[in-house]
Coordinates of C-alpha atoms in Angstrom, one line a residue:
Chain A
M136 CA 73.3 116.1 108.5
A137 CA 75.6 113.2 107.6
D138 CA 76.8 114.9 104.5
T139 CA 78.7 117.6 106.4
N140 CA 81.1 114.8 107.3
L141 CA 81.8 113.8 103.8
Q142 CA 85.1 115.0 102.3
K143 CA 86.1 114.8 98.7
L144 CA 89.7 113.8 98.4
S145 CA 90.2 113.5 94.6
S146 CA 88.4 113.1 91.3
N147 CA 89.5 111.5 88.1
K148 CA 87.6 111.6 84.8
T149 CA 87.4 108.2 83.2
F150 CA 85.2 106.9 80.4
N151 CA 83.3 110.2 80.4
G152 CA 82.3 109.8 84.0
E153 CA 84.0 110.6 87.3
L154 CA 85.7 108.4 89.8
I155 CA 85.6 110.3 93.2
K156 CA 87.4 109.4 96.4
Y157 CA 85.7 110.3 99.6
K158 CA 86.6 110.2 103.3
F159 CA 84.3 110.4 106.3
K160 CA 84.2 109.5 110.0
S161 CA 82.4 106.2 110.2
A162 CA 80.1 105.5 113.1
A163 CA 79.7 101.9 112.0
L164 CA 83.5 101.5 112.3
G165 CA 83.7 103.0 115.7
G166 CA 84.4 106.6 114.6
L167 CA 87.5 105.8 112.5
D168 CA 88.1 107.6 109.2
A169 CA 86.9 105.5 106.3
Q170 CA 87.5 106.0 102.6
F171 CA 85.6 104.8 99.5
N172 CA 85.6 105.4 95.8
L173 CA 82.5 106.1 93.7
Y174 CA 82.3 105.9 90.0
L175 CA 79.5 108.1 88.6
P176 CA 78.7 107.4 84.9
P177 CA 78.0 110.3 82.5
Q178 CA 74.2 109.7 82.7
S179 CA 74.3 110.7 86.4
T180 CA 74.5 114.4 85.5
V181 CA 71.0 114.0 84.1
V182 CA 69.2 111.2 86.1
K183 CA 69.7 109.2 89.2
V184 CA 71.5 106.0 88.3
P185 CA 71.5 102.5 89.9
L186 CA 74.3 101.4 92.1
L187 CA 76.6 98.4 91.8
V188 CA 78.7 97.7 95.0
Y189 CA 82.2 96.1 94.5
L190 CA 83.8 94.4 97.4
S191 CA 87.5 93.7 97.2
G192 CA 89.6 90.8 98.6
L193 CA 92.1 90.2 101.3
T194 CA 94.8 92.9 101.7
C195 CA 93.0 95.3 99.3
T196 CA 91.7 98.8 99.8
E197 CA 89.0 100.8 98.0
D198 CA 91.6 101.4 95.2
N199 CA 92.3 97.9 93.8
G200 CA 89.0 97.3 92.0
A201 CA 89.0 100.9 90.7
Q202 CA 92.5 100.8 89.3
K203 CA 92.7 97.3 87.9
G204 CA 89.1 95.9 87.6
G205 CA 88.4 97.3 84.1
F206 CA 84.7 97.9 85.1
F207 CA 84.3 101.5 83.8
E208 CA 83.8 101.1 80.1
A209 CA 80.7 98.9 80.7
A210 CA 79.5 101.0 83.6
S211 CA 79.8 104.1 81.5
K212 CA 77.8 102.6 78.6
Q213 CA 75.2 101.1 80.9
G214 CA 74.8 104.1 83.2
V215 CA 75.6 102.3 86.4
A216 CA 77.4 103.8 89.4
I217 CA 80.0 101.6 91.1
L218 CA 80.8 101.9 94.8
F219 CA 84.2 100.6 96.1
P220 CA 84.3 100.4 99.9
D221 CA 87.5 99.6 101.8
T222 CA 87.9 96.0 103.1
S223 CA 88.2 96.7 106.9
P224 CA 88.5 99.5 109.4
R225 CA 91.9 101.2 109.4
G226 CA 93.8 102.1 112.6
A227 CA 91.5 100.6 115.2
G228 CA 94.6 100.0 117.3
I229 CA 93.5 96.5 118.4
P230 CA 96.5 94.4 119.5
G231 CA 97.5 92.0 116.8
E232 CA 95.2 93.4 114.0
D233 CA 98.2 94.1 111.7
D234 CA 100.0 90.8 112.3
D235 CA 98.4 88.7 109.6
W236 CA 97.4 89.5 106.0
D237 CA 94.3 87.3 106.3
F238 CA 92.8 88.6 109.5
G239 CA 92.3 92.1 110.9
T240 CA 93.4 95.1 108.8
G241 CA 92.5 94.5 105.2
A242 CA 90.5 91.4 106.1
G243 CA 87.1 92.6 107.6
F244 CA 85.1 89.7 105.9
Y245 CA 82.0 92.0 105.5
L246 CA 80.5 90.9 108.8
N247 CA 79.6 92.6 112.1
A248 CA 82.0 91.3 114.8
T249 CA 80.4 90.0 118.0
N250 CA 83.7 89.2 119.8
P251 CA 84.0 92.3 122.1
K252 CA 87.6 92.7 121.1
Y253 CA 86.5 93.6 117.6
S254 CA 82.9 94.6 117.9
K255 CA 83.4 98.4 118.2
H256 CA 85.3 98.6 114.9
Y257 CA 84.9 95.5 112.7
N258 CA 81.4 96.1 111.4
M259 CA 81.8 96.1 107.6
L260 CA 78.4 94.6 107.1
T261 CA 76.7 97.7 108.5
H262 CA 79.2 100.0 106.9
V263 CA 78.5 98.6 103.4
T264 CA 74.8 97.9 103.5
I265 CA 73.5 100.8 105.7
E266 CA 76.1 103.5 106.4
L267 CA 77.6 104.1 102.9
P268 CA 74.1 104.4 101.2
Q269 CA 73.0 106.8 104.0
I270 CA 76.1 108.9 103.7
M271 CA 75.8 109.1 99.9
E272 CA 72.1 109.8 100.0
A273 CA 72.5 112.6 102.6
A274 CA 75.2 114.1 100.4
G275 CA 72.7 114.3 97.5
L276 CA 74.7 112.0 95.2
P277 CA 72.7 111.2 92.1
I278 CA 72.0 107.5 92.9
D279 CA 68.7 105.6 93.0
F280 CA 69.2 103.5 96.1
K281 CA 66.2 101.4 95.3
R282 CA 68.2 99.8 92.6
Q283 CA 71.4 98.2 94.0
S284 CA 73.3 95.1 93.1
I285 CA 76.6 93.7 94.5
F286 CA 79.7 91.9 93.4
G287 CA 83.2 91.2 94.6
H288 CA 86.4 89.2 94.4
S289 CA 87.6 86.4 96.8
M290 CA 86.8 87.6 100.3
G291 CA 84.7 90.3 98.5
G292 CA 82.9 87.5 96.6
H293 CA 82.0 86.0 99.9
G294 CA 80.8 89.4 101.0
A295 CA 78.7 89.9 97.9
L296 CA 77.1 86.5 98.1
T297 CA 76.3 86.6 101.8
L298 CA 75.1 90.3 101.8
Y299 CA 72.8 89.4 98.9
L300 CA 71.5 86.2 100.3
A301 CA 71.1 87.3 104.0
S302 CA 69.5 90.6 103.3
A303 CA 66.1 90.7 105.1
T304 CA 65.1 93.6 102.9
Q305 CA 66.3 92.1 99.6
Q306 CA 68.5 95.2 99.3
Y307 CA 70.3 93.9 96.2
K308 CA 68.7 92.8 92.9
S309 CA 71.6 90.5 91.9
A310 CA 75.0 89.3 93.1
S311 CA 78.1 88.1 91.3
A312 CA 81.6 87.1 92.3
F313 CA 85.0 86.4 90.9
S314 CA 86.8 83.5 92.7
P315 CA 84.6 83.8 95.8
I316 CA 85.3 82.2 99.2
S317 CA 82.1 80.2 98.7
N318 CA 81.9 78.0 101.8
P319 CA 84.0 79.9 104.4
M320 CA 83.1 77.8 107.4
K321 CA 84.9 74.9 105.6
C322 CA 88.1 76.7 104.6
P323 CA 91.1 78.0 106.6
W324 CA 90.6 81.7 105.8
G325 CA 86.9 81.6 106.8
E326 CA 87.5 79.5 110.0
K327 CA 90.1 81.9 111.2
A328 CA 88.0 84.9 110.5
F329 CA 84.8 83.5 112.1
K330 CA 86.6 82.2 115.2
G331 CA 88.3 85.6 115.6
Y332 CA 85.5 88.0 114.9
L333 CA 82.5 86.1 116.2
Q334 CA 81.8 85.2 119.8
G335 CA 79.8 82.2 118.6
G336 CA 82.5 81.2 116.0
I337 CA 81.6 78.8 113.2
E338 CA 78.2 78.1 114.6
E339 CA 77.3 81.8 114.6
A340 CA 78.7 82.2 111.1
K341 CA 76.7 79.3 109.7
L342 CA 73.4 81.2 110.2
R343 CA 74.3 84.3 108.1
Y344 CA 77.9 84.4 106.9
D345 CA 78.3 81.3 104.8
A346 CA 77.1 81.5 101.2
T347 CA 76.8 77.7 100.8
E348 CA 74.7 77.4 103.9
L349 CA 72.5 80.4 102.9
I350 CA 71.8 79.2 99.3
A351 CA 70.9 75.7 100.7
R352 CA 68.1 77.3 102.8
R353 CA 66.9 79.8 100.2
K354 CA 63.8 78.8 98.2
D355 CA 62.7 81.9 96.3
P356 CA 64.4 82.8 93.0
V357 CA 67.9 84.4 93.1
H358 CA 70.2 86.0 90.5
I359 CA 73.8 84.9 91.0
L360 CA 76.8 84.7 88.6
I361 CA 80.1 83.2 89.7
D362 CA 83.4 82.9 87.7
Y363 CA 86.5 81.2 88.8
G364 CA 89.7 79.9 87.2
T365 CA 91.3 76.5 87.3
G366 CA 94.8 78.0 87.6
D367 CA 93.9 79.8 90.8
N368 CA 96.2 78.7 93.6
F369 CA 93.6 79.5 96.3
Y370 CA 91.0 77.4 94.4
I371 CA 93.5 74.5 94.2
Q372 CA 94.3 74.9 97.9
G373 CA 90.6 74.6 98.8
Q374 CA 90.0 78.1 100.1
L375 CA 87.2 78.9 97.6
L376 CA 85.1 75.7 97.2
P377 CA 82.8 77.0 94.5
E378 CA 81.6 73.4 93.8
N379 CA 80.1 73.3 97.3
F380 CA 78.1 76.4 96.6
L381 CA 76.9 75.1 93.2
N382 CA 75.9 71.8 94.6
A383 CA 73.9 73.4 97.4
A384 CA 72.2 75.7 95.0
R385 CA 71.2 72.9 92.7
G386 CA 70.1 70.9 95.7
A387 CA 67.8 73.8 96.8
G388 CA 66.3 73.9 93.3
H389 CA 68.1 76.9 91.8
D390 CA 68.8 76.0 88.2
E391 CA 71.3 77.5 85.7
S392 CA 69.0 80.4 84.9
H393 CA 69.2 81.6 88.5
V394 CA 72.6 80.4 89.7
R395 CA 75.3 80.3 87.1
V396 CA 78.8 79.1 88.0
R397 CA 81.4 79.3 85.3
R398 CA 84.8 77.5 85.4
H399 CA 87.5 79.0 83.3
E400 CA 90.5 76.9 82.2
G401 CA 93.9 78.4 83.2
Y402 CA 92.8 81.7 84.8
D403 CA 94.2 82.6 88.2
H404 CA 93.2 84.7 91.2
S405 CA 94.5 88.0 89.9
Y406 CA 93.0 91.1 88.5
Y407 CA 94.1 89.9 85.1
F408 CA 91.4 87.3 85.5
I409 CA 88.8 89.7 86.9
S410 CA 89.4 92.3 84.1
T411 CA 88.8 89.6 81.5
F412 CA 85.2 89.1 82.7
A413 CA 84.6 92.6 84.1
S414 CA 82.3 93.7 81.4
D415 CA 80.3 90.4 81.6
H416 CA 79.6 91.1 85.3
V417 CA 78.6 94.7 84.8
L418 CA 76.3 93.8 82.0
Y419 CA 74.8 90.9 84.0
H420 CA 73.8 93.4 86.8
A421 CA 72.7 96.1 84.4
G422 CA 70.1 93.6 83.2
F423 CA 68.5 93.7 86.7
L424 CA 69.3 97.3 87.6
K425 CA 67.9 99.0 84.5
I426 CA 64.4 97.5 84.8
Chain B
M235 CA 122.5 82.0 72.8
A236 CA 120.8 85.0 74.4
D237 CA 117.8 82.9 75.3
T238 CA 119.6 80.8 77.9
N239 CA 119.7 84.0 79.9
L240 CA 116.0 84.6 79.8
Q241 CA 114.1 83.6 83.0
K242 CA 110.3 83.4 83.2
L243 CA 109.2 84.8 86.5
S244 CA 105.4 84.5 86.3
S245 CA 102.5 84.1 83.9
N246 CA 98.9 85.3 84.1
K247 CA 96.1 84.3 81.7
T248 CA 94.1 87.4 80.6
F249 CA 91.7 87.9 77.7
N250 CA 92.5 84.4 76.5
G251 CA 96.2 85.3 76.1
E252 CA 99.1 85.2 78.4
L253 CA 100.9 88.0 80.2
I254 CA 104.4 86.8 81.0
K255 CA 107.1 88.5 83.2
Y256 CA 110.7 87.8 82.3
K257 CA 114.0 88.7 83.7
F258 CA 117.5 88.6 82.1
K259 CA 121.0 90.1 82.5
S260 CA 121.0 93.1 80.3
A261 CA 124.2 94.0 78.4
A262 CA 122.7 97.3 77.3
L263 CA 122.1 98.2 80.9
G264 CA 125.7 97.3 82.0
G265 CA 125.0 93.8 83.1
L266 CA 122.2 94.6 85.5
D267 CA 119.1 92.4 85.8
A268 CA 116.3 93.8 83.8
Q269 CA 112.6 92.8 83.7
F270 CA 109.8 93.1 81.2
N271 CA 106.3 92.0 80.7
L272 CA 105.0 90.5 77.4
Y273 CA 101.4 90.0 76.5
L274 CA 100.9 87.3 73.9
P275 CA 97.4 87.2 72.4
P276 CA 95.7 83.9 71.7
Q277 CA 96.5 84.1 68.0
S278 CA 100.2 83.7 68.9
T279 CA 99.8 80.0 69.6
V280 CA 99.1 79.6 65.8
V281 CA 101.0 82.4 64.0
K282 CA 103.6 85.0 64.7
V283 CA 102.0 88.2 65.8
P284 CA 103.0 91.8 65.4
L285 CA 104.5 93.7 68.4
L286 CA 103.3 96.9 70.1
V287 CA 105.8 98.4 72.5
Y288 CA 104.4 100.3 75.5
L289 CA 106.8 102.7 77.3
S290 CA 105.7 103.8 80.8
G291 CA 106.2 107.2 82.5
L292 CA 108.3 108.6 85.4
T293 CA 108.5 106.4 88.5
C294 CA 106.8 103.4 86.8
T295 CA 108.1 99.9 86.2
E296 CA 107.1 97.2 83.6
D297 CA 103.9 96.6 85.6
N298 CA 102.0 99.9 85.6
G299 CA 100.8 99.7 82.0
A300 CA 100.1 96.0 82.3
Q301 CA 98.0 96.3 85.4
K302 CA 96.2 99.6 84.8
G303 CA 96.3 100.3 81.1
G304 CA 93.3 98.3 79.9
F305 CA 95.1 97.3 76.6
F306 CA 94.4 93.6 76.6
E307 CA 90.9 93.3 75.4
A308 CA 91.7 95.1 72.1
A309 CA 95.1 93.4 71.8
S310 CA 93.4 90.0 72.2
K311 CA 90.8 90.8 69.6
Q312 CA 93.4 92.3 67.2
G313 CA 96.1 89.6 67.7
V314 CA 98.8 92.1 68.7
A315 CA 101.5 91.3 71.3
I316 CA 102.4 94.1 73.8
L317 CA 105.9 94.5 75.3
F318 CA 106.2 96.5 78.5
P319 CA 109.9 97.3 79.3
D320 CA 111.0 98.9 82.5
T321 CA 111.6 102.7 82.6
S322 CA 115.3 102.6 83.7
P323 CA 118.1 100.4 84.9
R324 CA 117.7 99.2 88.5
G325 CA 120.4 99.1 91.1
A326 CA 123.3 100.7 89.0
G327 CA 124.6 102.1 92.3
I328 CA 125.5 105.5 90.8
P329 CA 125.6 108.1 93.6
G330 CA 122.4 110.2 93.7
E331 CA 120.4 108.1 91.2
D332 CA 117.7 107.4 93.8
D333 CA 117.5 110.9 95.1
D334 CA 114.8 112.3 92.7
W335 CA 111.7 110.8 91.2
D336 CA 112.2 112.6 87.9
F337 CA 115.9 111.6 87.3
G338 CA 117.8 108.4 87.7
T339 CA 116.0 105.3 88.8
G340 CA 112.5 105.1 87.2
A341 CA 113.4 108.0 84.9
G342 CA 115.6 106.7 82.1
F343 CA 114.1 108.9 79.4
Y344 CA 114.6 106.2 76.7
L345 CA 118.0 107.6 75.6
N346 CA 121.6 106.4 75.6
A347 CA 123.5 108.4 78.2
T348 CA 126.8 110.0 77.0
N349 CA 127.8 111.5 80.4
P350 CA 130.4 109.0 81.6
K351 CA 128.7 108.9 85.0
Y352 CA 125.6 107.2 83.5
S353 CA 126.8 105.8 80.1
K354 CA 127.5 102.3 81.4
H355 CA 124.0 101.7 82.6
Y356 CA 121.5 104.3 81.3
N357 CA 121.0 103.0 77.8
M358 CA 117.2 102.5 77.5
L359 CA 117.2 103.4 73.8
T360 CA 119.4 100.4 73.0
H361 CA 117.6 98.2 75.5
V362 CA 114.1 98.9 74.0
T363 CA 115.0 99.1 70.3
I364 CA 117.7 96.4 69.9
E365 CA 118.2 94.3 73.0
L366 CA 114.7 93.3 73.9
P367 CA 113.7 92.3 70.3
Q368 CA 117.0 90.2 70.1
I369 CA 116.4 88.5 73.4
M370 CA 112.8 87.7 72.5
E371 CA 113.7 86.5 69.0
A372 CA 116.5 84.3 70.4
A373 CA 114.1 82.8 72.8
G374 CA 111.8 81.8 69.9
L375 CA 108.8 83.9 71.1
P376 CA 106.1 83.9 68.4
I377 CA 106.6 87.5 67.3
D378 CA 107.0 88.9 63.8
F379 CA 109.6 91.6 64.5
K380 CA 109.2 93.1 61.1
R381 CA 105.9 94.5 62.3
Q382 CA 106.5 96.7 65.3
S383 CA 104.7 99.9 66.5
I384 CA 105.3 101.9 69.7
F385 CA 103.3 103.9 72.2
G386 CA 103.7 105.3 75.7
H387 CA 102.6 107.7 78.5
S388 CA 104.2 110.9 79.5
M389 CA 108.0 110.2 79.6
G390 CA 107.1 107.1 77.7
G391 CA 105.2 109.2 75.2
H392 CA 108.4 111.1 74.7
G393 CA 110.1 107.8 74.2
A394 CA 107.6 106.5 71.7
L395 CA 107.6 109.6 69.6
T396 CA 111.4 110.0 69.6
L397 CA 112.2 106.3 69.0
Y398 CA 109.7 106.3 66.2
L399 CA 110.9 109.5 64.6
A400 CA 114.7 109.0 65.0
S401 CA 114.8 105.4 63.9
A402 CA 117.2 105.1 61.0
T403 CA 115.7 101.8 60.0
Q404 CA 112.1 102.9 60.4
Q405 CA 111.7 100.2 63.0
Y406 CA 108.2 101.2 64.0
K407 CA 105.2 101.5 61.6
S408 CA 103.3 103.9 63.8
A409 CA 103.6 105.8 67.1
S410 CA 101.1 107.1 69.7
A411 CA 101.2 108.7 73.0
F412 CA 99.1 109.6 76.0
S413 CA 100.1 113.0 77.5
P414 CA 103.6 112.9 76.1
I415 CA 106.5 115.1 77.0
S416 CA 106.4 116.6 73.5
N417 CA 109.2 119.2 73.5
P418 CA 111.4 118.1 76.4
M419 CA 114.3 120.5 75.7
K420 CA 111.8 123.3 76.6
C421 CA 110.4 121.8 79.9
P422 CA 111.9 121.3 83.3
W423 CA 111.8 117.5 83.2
G424 CA 113.5 117.3 79.9
E425 CA 116.1 119.9 80.6
K426 CA 117.1 118.1 83.9
A427 CA 117.3 114.7 82.1
F428 CA 119.3 115.9 79.1
K429 CA 121.7 118.0 81.2
G430 CA 122.3 115.0 83.5
Y431 CA 122.5 112.1 81.0
L432 CA 124.1 113.8 78.0
Q433 CA 127.6 115.2 77.8
G434 CA 126.4 117.7 75.2
G435 CA 123.2 118.5 77.2
I436 CA 120.4 120.3 75.5
E437 CA 122.3 120.7 72.2
E438 CA 123.0 117.0 72.0
A439 CA 119.3 116.2 72.8
K440 CA 118.1 118.6 70.1
L441 CA 119.4 116.3 67.4
R442 CA 117.7 113.1 68.4
Y443 CA 115.7 113.2 71.7
D444 CA 113.2 116.0 71.1
A445 CA 110.0 115.0 69.3
T446 CA 109.1 118.6 68.3
E447 CA 112.6 119.1 66.8
L448 CA 112.4 115.7 65.0
I449 CA 108.9 116.2 63.5
A450 CA 109.9 119.7 62.3
R451 CA 112.7 118.1 60.2
R452 CA 110.8 115.1 59.1
K453 CA 109.4 115.3 55.5
D454 CA 108.2 111.9 54.6
P455 CA 104.8 110.7 55.8
V456 CA 104.4 109.6 59.5
H457 CA 101.6 107.9 61.5
I458 CA 101.2 109.5 64.9
L459 CA 98.3 109.8 67.3
I460 CA 98.5 111.9 70.5
D461 CA 95.8 112.2 73.3
Y462 CA 96.0 114.6 76.2
G463 CA 93.6 116.0 78.8
T464 CA 93.0 119.6 79.8
G465 CA 92.7 118.6 83.5
D466 CA 96.3 117.2 83.5
N467 CA 98.4 119.2 86.0
F468 CA 101.6 118.5 84.2
Y469 CA 100.1 119.8 81.0
I470 CA 98.9 122.9 82.8
Q471 CA 102.5 123.3 84.3
G472 CA 104.0 123.2 80.8
Q473 CA 105.8 119.9 81.1
L474 CA 104.1 118.4 78.1
L475 CA 103.7 121.1 75.4
P476 CA 101.7 119.1 72.9
E477 CA 100.8 122.3 71.0
N478 CA 104.5 122.8 70.2
F479 CA 104.6 119.4 68.6
L480 CA 101.4 119.9 66.7
N481 CA 102.5 123.3 65.4
A482 CA 105.9 121.9 64.3
A483 CA 104.1 119.0 62.6
R484 CA 101.7 121.2 60.7
G485 CA 104.6 123.5 59.8
A486 CA 106.5 120.6 58.3
G487 CA 103.5 119.7 56.2
H488 CA 102.1 116.8 58.2
D489 CA 98.3 117.0 58.1
E490 CA 95.6 115.6 60.3
S491 CA 95.7 112.3 58.4
H492 CA 99.3 111.7 59.5
V493 CA 99.6 113.5 62.8
R494 CA 96.5 113.6 64.9
V495 CA 96.5 115.4 68.3
R496 CA 93.4 115.2 70.4
R497 CA 92.6 117.4 73.3
H498 CA 90.2 115.9 75.9
E499 CA 88.2 118.2 78.2
G500 CA 88.7 117.4 81.9
Y501 CA 90.9 114.3 81.7
D502 CA 94.1 114.2 83.8
H503 CA 97.5 112.5 83.7
S504 CA 96.4 109.2 85.4
Y505 CA 95.8 105.7 84.1
Y506 CA 92.1 106.5 84.4
F507 CA 92.7 108.7 81.4
I508 CA 94.9 106.2 79.6
S509 CA 92.4 103.3 80.0
T510 CA 89.6 105.4 78.6
F511 CA 91.4 105.7 75.2
A512 CA 93.4 102.4 75.5
S513 CA 91.4 100.5 72.9
D514 CA 91.6 103.5 70.5
H515 CA 95.4 103.3 70.5
V516 CA 95.6 99.6 70.1
L517 CA 93.2 99.7 67.2
Y518 CA 95.1 102.6 65.6
H519 CA 98.3 100.6 65.6
A520 CA 96.6 97.4 64.6
G521 CA 95.6 99.2 61.4
F522 CA 99.3 99.5 60.5
L523 CA 100.5 96.3 62.0
K524 CA 98.1 93.9 60.4
I525 CA 98.9 95.0 56.9

């Protein structure tokens, strides 16, 4: 049983629900210890609740979104659980993985590595989409895994959009992102990650890890919300490229009712931006999750 | 002019207002650099707004409440500025000040030290009540200093209650606290602080730095709200003693409409607890500040 492996590290009551930190040995991450936070809203003591997955950005852990996101008031009211995975394997011991803040530890990019140097450990795609739901289900946690949505920030926004768009099983009902890396094969962060983690580099990434490429090929209806700020230095530097995603979406026939991209004057890349629109995002997903 | 000394370090837009971090050379803290955060709500671009002072707890800086408190949505709606001072002087160089997490650096206890070893630098009372308002006023910040209230967490709850109750000028219209150290002369944290910072030790503290002693002697009406959780380890260990404060308040004739102490089942000492009741506290103060 997978649940025998799940260890509860701490629990904090918040907005009448519980935020619980867990640890387990992750097969997807090559047997390393992995941690995650799970918010269970008060309704979960009575019924199984839907799950919203929050993917954090570069340098983050499972704690940043939980501590600074401001998601729990809306999640408590709406009866939605929120899962906060980590952003990479920890302690793989691969030479150089701790050298840069935008590659390796803290920068898993929510893909499965095919470069043999990283492929044993850097499999955050499988970790998030398959392993964590299995572990939680085996442990009997009160979640209805048929109702999942996904959102994230920056690298985690890239993760949310690509995991949503590339899912063969339509695992997620909706996706949203704060300041996402929207066209990673055309920005320095994405190029570095894809060339490092993927044997096929950019060409391999193009098929499943670039949100702009994926939306351009997608024809059936989607449910996507994106927020970004004009005062975001990474937006200004061309790391995020949300206009590319928007143009590709409109070009593929996805209108405002299916792909909404909102530009906010003066907001930056920080959690002060995220928390401002946190309730908006939870409510957006609740609309799809509570059906 | 005091304002020539004020340096803006950063600014983040949040909930349509601005959170600004400042630095200046603090006379009250013996000439050391001091930092604070100030949230200016959107209304402050048009009118002067009232000020709510948030005092943080042991080991914290000016950032904890700003990043994790969840105060800005309500502050933005209500048009209230929030000031986040630091919790102690930084880098005074006094032997031993960095040895313990509950004394010295990060643990200023919002008093003016009289022990000569600390009295040049450890004057957080003057820093919070006099120096910071003067600095902000001299800089022309859009705040109406005639309308101030104060709140805080743990050591900062002690600070909020004592600065409110001991103010000769009735500087603050209302006070509130999350998990405050309510009777510090009777708990290990307070005893250690008072014996260290004050030449007269506990006896000196009794006159102006113990909220329970102060409320017992106070006869005219007060406006105080306190929240604490039954799952709070420091409450269980007897560091907080909110019942002592409540009993002293009732004994002095302050009823539920003037001193309200709420006990919350299962909540702990963390910001997950604070954020749950953050809007309640901002709204409580807004009721007095917006008159």
